[in-house]
């Protein structure tokens, strides 16, 4: 057995050499891994399948040192992922790892109910519809998860780097409501629109809501992105393009193994020019942060509220041998001024709070100073003009 794994390790060293990697240290570490594996499999008090040691131990342990979102898929999970990417069937849009007493999210489909609710790779489901999962065996866990696909699910989630459990509500795709759920006049000539997520139709829904409220004739607009977990990137770009001139940068993506990609407002767009205020809070994430960051960096409008969540990463899926796969963080999204939207990752976990004075400073299009360090920091809170106060997230203020 040990000879077999040493041969496999040598193949890993050869592959690294082909990529021009210094293999001296890698060879030593691989040999140490093989030694630990051989002793555990041969001398352990109980026999453990090699697949369990590798698929559920060594590989996930390695990826945890990178970030909470990179994940390895065993053959069953990778088959689910391929089916989820090509299927037209409805559901929550997640791939999970089910172990005794533990359900870990490995992948969330873009624009799915899971992503709209804020669920992310690395999250652990702790309670589902008032049922604690900690004492259930895998078969019972599968039954509980299966029952949630027919109705709204109330879930408590443990997120890496976050001490308290986070409440998440997931609604199956058949029951989804429009992402723009409120649009009304908050004051004379001042529109208010709330987008609860970004899906394929959100950009169109926001445009239609603006037109119903007065279109280009509005004096100003309040765009409420609080508690918006993000979703479809294209919808976020479509939304930002409605407020910025053609050729204006919206975001860029940079990573070690890829060229810098910049996204600008395409030609042919006629932007709205009325005043704009964007509301965010600590649950504003991902695609929502892209919109808020672009408005702030291009000095297009005020960003009000609390610092956003800080999730802005690009994931790529790599097929591996044995019908397995790997989802790996390969790049990060940056606002037009160069700020990373993603919070810093330390030892595979989201880092804690960083002091304001420690965060690097960047400049907006007009030279205003804004702080980096992950997420979008408005630096401003409180009311919006016209004597109208900002309602709480999910609160009232009008109908529509």
PDB file of C-alpha atoms in Angstrom, residues 18-149:
ATOM      1  CA  UNK A  18       5.940  20.383 -15.784  1.00  0.00           C
ATOM      2  CA  UNK A  19       4.485  23.624 -14.379  1.00  0.00           C
ATOM      3  CA  UNK A  20       7.940  24.934 -13.434  1.00  0.00           C
ATOM      4  CA  UNK A  21       7.321  24.577  -9.668  1.00  0.00           C
ATOM      5  CA  UNK A  22      10.259  24.024  -7.270  1.00  0.00           C
ATOM      6  CA  UNK A  23       9.565  20.431  -6.280  1.00  0.00           C
ATOM      7  CA  UNK A  24      12.069  19.874  -3.455  1.00  0.00           C
ATOM      8  CA  UNK A  25       9.789  20.945  -0.628  1.00  0.00           C
ATOM      9  CA  UNK A  26       6.719  19.525  -2.369  1.00  0.00           C
ATOM     10  CA  UNK A  27       8.339  16.080  -2.593  1.00  0.00           C
ATOM     11  CA  UNK A  28       9.188  16.091   1.106  1.00  0.00           C
ATOM     12  CA  UNK A  29       5.653  17.106   2.087  1.00  0.00           C
ATOM     13  CA  UNK A  30       4.054  14.502  -0.189  1.00  0.00           C
ATOM     14  CA  UNK A  31       6.242  11.781   1.287  1.00  0.00           C
ATOM     15  CA  UNK A  32       5.199  12.870   4.765  1.00  0.00           C
ATOM     16  CA  UNK A  33       1.547  12.733   3.698  1.00  0.00           C
ATOM     17  CA  UNK A  34       2.023   9.222   2.338  1.00  0.00           C
ATOM     18  CA  UNK A  35       3.690   8.106   5.566  1.00  0.00           C
ATOM     19  CA  UNK A  36       0.816   9.433   7.691  1.00  0.00           C
ATOM     20  CA  UNK A  37      -1.734   7.855   5.370  1.00  0.00           C
ATOM     21  CA  UNK A  38       0.037   4.468   5.429  1.00  0.00           C
ATOM     22  CA  UNK A  39       0.314   4.387   9.234  1.00  0.00           C
ATOM     23  CA  UNK A  40      -3.318   5.469   9.706  1.00  0.00           C
ATOM     24  CA  UNK A  41      -4.642   2.890   7.240  1.00  0.00           C
ATOM     25  CA  UNK A  42      -2.431   0.028   8.462  1.00  0.00           C
ATOM     26  CA  UNK A  43      -2.133   0.640  12.207  1.00  0.00           C
ATOM     27  CA  UNK A  44      -5.351   2.469  13.145  1.00  0.00           C
ATOM     28  CA  UNK A  45      -7.627   0.831  15.728  1.00  0.00           C
ATOM     29  CA  UNK A  46     -10.331   0.537  13.075  1.00  0.00           C
ATOM     30  CA  UNK A  47     -10.016   0.052   9.341  1.00  0.00           C
ATOM     31  CA  UNK A  48     -10.971   3.205   7.442  1.00  0.00           C
ATOM     32  CA  UNK A  49     -11.544   3.171   3.669  1.00  0.00           C
ATOM     33  CA  UNK A  50      -8.807   5.034   1.790  1.00  0.00           C
ATOM     34  CA  UNK A  51     -11.513   7.031  -0.017  1.00  0.00           C
ATOM     35  CA  UNK A  52     -12.721   8.442   3.307  1.00  0.00           C
ATOM     36  CA  UNK A  53      -9.200   9.397   4.393  1.00  0.00           C
ATOM     37  CA  UNK A  54      -8.510  11.180   1.105  1.00  0.00           C
ATOM     38  CA  UNK A  55     -11.913  12.562   0.030  1.00  0.00           C
ATOM     39  CA  UNK A  56     -13.131  13.576   3.495  1.00  0.00           C
ATOM     40  CA  UNK A  57      -9.820  14.204   5.207  1.00  0.00           C
ATOM     41  CA  UNK A  58      -6.667  15.150   3.315  1.00  0.00           C
ATOM     42  CA  UNK A  59      -8.136  17.083   0.387  1.00  0.00           C
ATOM     43  CA  UNK A  60     -10.799  19.101   2.306  1.00  0.00           C
ATOM     44  CA  UNK A  61      -8.193  19.826   4.996  1.00  0.00           C
ATOM     45  CA  UNK A  62      -5.859  21.269   2.381  1.00  0.00           C
ATOM     46  CA  UNK A  63      -8.560  23.422   0.798  1.00  0.00           C
ATOM     47  CA  UNK A  64      -9.658  24.818   4.177  1.00  0.00           C
ATOM     48  CA  UNK A  65      -6.309  26.599   4.342  1.00  0.00           C
ATOM     49  CA  UNK A  66      -7.233  28.593   1.236  1.00  0.00           C
ATOM     50  CA  UNK A  67     -10.704  30.005   1.899  1.00  0.00           C
ATOM     51  CA  UNK A  68     -14.159  28.864   3.044  1.00  0.00           C
ATOM     52  CA  UNK A  69     -15.490  28.664  -0.513  1.00  0.00           C
ATOM     53  CA  UNK A  70     -13.102  26.312  -2.346  1.00  0.00           C
ATOM     54  CA  UNK A  71     -14.370  22.724  -2.241  1.00  0.00           C
ATOM     55  CA  UNK A  72     -13.636  19.198  -3.472  1.00  0.00           C
ATOM     56  CA  UNK A  73     -16.446  17.123  -5.015  1.00  0.00           C
ATOM     57  CA  UNK A  74     -16.483  13.353  -4.727  1.00  0.00           C
ATOM     58  CA  UNK A  75     -17.977  11.469  -7.715  1.00  0.00           C
ATOM     59  CA  UNK A  76     -21.570  11.688  -6.433  1.00  0.00           C
ATOM     60  CA  UNK A  77     -21.284  15.391  -5.604  1.00  0.00           C
ATOM     61  CA  UNK A  78     -19.634  16.215  -8.924  1.00  0.00           C
ATOM     62  CA  UNK A  79     -22.396  14.378 -10.770  1.00  0.00           C
ATOM     63  CA  UNK A  80     -24.936  16.497  -8.857  1.00  0.00           C
ATOM     64  CA  UNK A  81     -23.039  19.635  -9.828  1.00  0.00           C
ATOM     65  CA  UNK A  82     -23.069  18.782 -13.530  1.00  0.00           C
ATOM     66  CA  UNK A  83     -26.765  17.968 -13.335  1.00  0.00           C
ATOM     67  CA  UNK A  84     -27.481  21.238 -11.504  1.00  0.00           C
ATOM     68  CA  UNK A  85     -25.600  23.210 -14.173  1.00  0.00           C
ATOM     69  CA  UNK A  86     -27.571  21.681 -17.054  1.00  0.00           C
ATOM     70  CA  UNK A  87     -30.948  20.779 -15.555  1.00  0.00           C
ATOM     71  CA  UNK A  88     -34.105  22.818 -16.038  1.00  0.00           C
ATOM     72  CA  UNK A  89     -35.683  21.275 -12.915  1.00  0.00           C
ATOM     73  CA  UNK A  90     -36.383  23.486  -9.922  1.00  0.00           C
ATOM     74  CA  UNK A  91     -35.018  23.341  -6.405  1.00  0.00           C
ATOM     75  CA  UNK A  92     -32.730  25.327  -4.104  1.00  0.00           C
ATOM     76  CA  UNK A  93     -29.640  25.041  -6.329  1.00  0.00           C
ATOM     77  CA  UNK A  94     -27.071  23.683  -3.855  1.00  0.00           C
ATOM     78  CA  UNK A  95     -24.566  20.841  -3.633  1.00  0.00           C
ATOM     79  CA  UNK A  96     -23.971  19.728  -0.040  1.00  0.00           C
ATOM     80  CA  UNK A  97     -21.681  17.341   1.788  1.00  0.00           C
ATOM     81  CA  UNK A  98     -23.714  15.143   4.156  1.00  0.00           C
ATOM     82  CA  UNK A  99     -21.824  13.626   7.083  1.00  0.00           C
ATOM     83  CA  UNK A 100     -23.201  12.317  10.396  1.00  0.00           C
ATOM     84  CA  UNK A 101     -24.711  15.339  12.143  1.00  0.00           C
ATOM     85  CA  UNK A 102     -23.269  17.806   9.656  1.00  0.00           C
ATOM     86  CA  UNK A 103     -24.352  19.345   6.341  1.00  0.00           C
ATOM     87  CA  UNK A 104     -21.799  21.604   4.597  1.00  0.00           C
ATOM     88  CA  UNK A 105     -22.608  23.643   1.503  1.00  0.00           C
ATOM     89  CA  UNK A 106     -20.072  22.935  -1.245  1.00  0.00           C
ATOM     90  CA  UNK A 107     -21.522  24.885  -4.164  1.00  0.00           C
ATOM     91  CA  UNK A 108     -24.363  27.316  -4.835  1.00  0.00           C
ATOM     92  CA  UNK A 109     -25.706  27.840  -8.342  1.00  0.00           C
ATOM     93  CA  UNK A 110     -25.709  31.425  -9.627  1.00  0.00           C
ATOM     94  CA  UNK A 111     -29.158  32.987  -9.444  1.00  0.00           C
ATOM     95  CA  UNK A 112     -30.585  30.031  -7.497  1.00  0.00           C
ATOM     96  CA  UNK A 113     -32.907  30.330  -4.480  1.00  0.00           C
ATOM     97  CA  UNK A 114     -29.961  29.374  -2.277  1.00  0.00           C
ATOM     98  CA  UNK A 115     -27.820  32.222  -3.579  1.00  0.00           C
ATOM     99  CA  UNK A 116     -30.717  34.664  -3.393  1.00  0.00           C
ATOM    100  CA  UNK A 117     -31.122  33.779   0.280  1.00  0.00           C
ATOM    101  CA  UNK A 118     -27.449  34.455   0.997  1.00  0.00           C
ATOM    102  CA  UNK A 119     -26.275  30.860   1.398  1.00  0.00           C
ATOM    103  CA  UNK A 120     -22.619  30.400   0.398  1.00  0.00           C
ATOM    104  CA  UNK A 121     -20.061  27.649  -0.048  1.00  0.00           C
ATOM    105  CA  UNK A 122     -18.548  26.738   3.317  1.00  0.00           C
ATOM    106  CA  UNK A 123     -21.739  27.375   5.289  1.00  0.00           C
ATOM    107  CA  UNK A 124     -22.872  24.650   7.693  1.00  0.00           C
ATOM    108  CA  UNK A 125     -26.609  24.028   8.075  1.00  0.00           C
ATOM    109  CA  UNK A 126     -27.256  23.690  11.807  1.00  0.00           C
ATOM    110  CA  UNK A 127     -31.053  23.820  12.120  1.00  0.00           C
ATOM    111  CA  UNK A 128     -33.655  23.281   9.387  1.00  0.00           C
ATOM    112  CA  UNK A 129     -37.309  24.144  10.133  1.00  0.00           C
ATOM    113  CA  UNK A 130     -36.671  23.874  13.902  1.00  0.00           C
ATOM    114  CA  UNK A 131     -34.971  20.453  13.502  1.00  0.00           C
ATOM    115  CA  UNK A 132     -31.387  20.399  14.918  1.00  0.00           C
ATOM    116  CA  UNK A 133     -29.168  18.419  12.562  1.00  0.00           C
ATOM    117  CA  UNK A 134     -26.357  17.610  14.996  1.00  0.00           C
ATOM    118  CA  UNK A 135     -27.685  14.213  16.131  1.00  0.00           C
ATOM    119  CA  UNK A 136     -29.038  12.921  12.833  1.00  0.00           C
ATOM    120  CA  UNK A 137     -27.372  10.220  10.747  1.00  0.00           C
ATOM    121  CA  UNK A 138     -26.809  10.797   6.990  1.00  0.00           C
ATOM    122  CA  UNK A 139     -30.023   9.025   5.980  1.00  0.00           C
ATOM    123  CA  UNK A 140     -32.104  11.158   8.348  1.00  0.00           C
ATOM    124  CA  UNK A 141     -30.339  14.310   7.127  1.00  0.00           C
ATOM    125  CA  UNK A 142     -31.209  13.492   3.520  1.00  0.00           C
ATOM    126  CA  UNK A 143     -34.859  13.019   4.519  1.00  0.00           C
ATOM    127  CA  UNK A 144     -34.974  16.382   6.308  1.00  0.00           C
ATOM    128  CA  UNK A 145     -33.356  18.151   3.362  1.00  0.00           C
ATOM    129  CA  UNK A 146     -35.748  16.457   0.941  1.00  0.00           C
ATOM    130  CA  UNK A 147     -38.797  17.686   2.858  1.00  0.00           C
ATOM    131  CA  UNK A 148     -37.661  21.318   2.543  1.00  0.00           C
ATOM    132  CA  UNK A 149     -37.872  21.305  -1.261  1.00  0.00           C
TER     133      UNK A 149
END
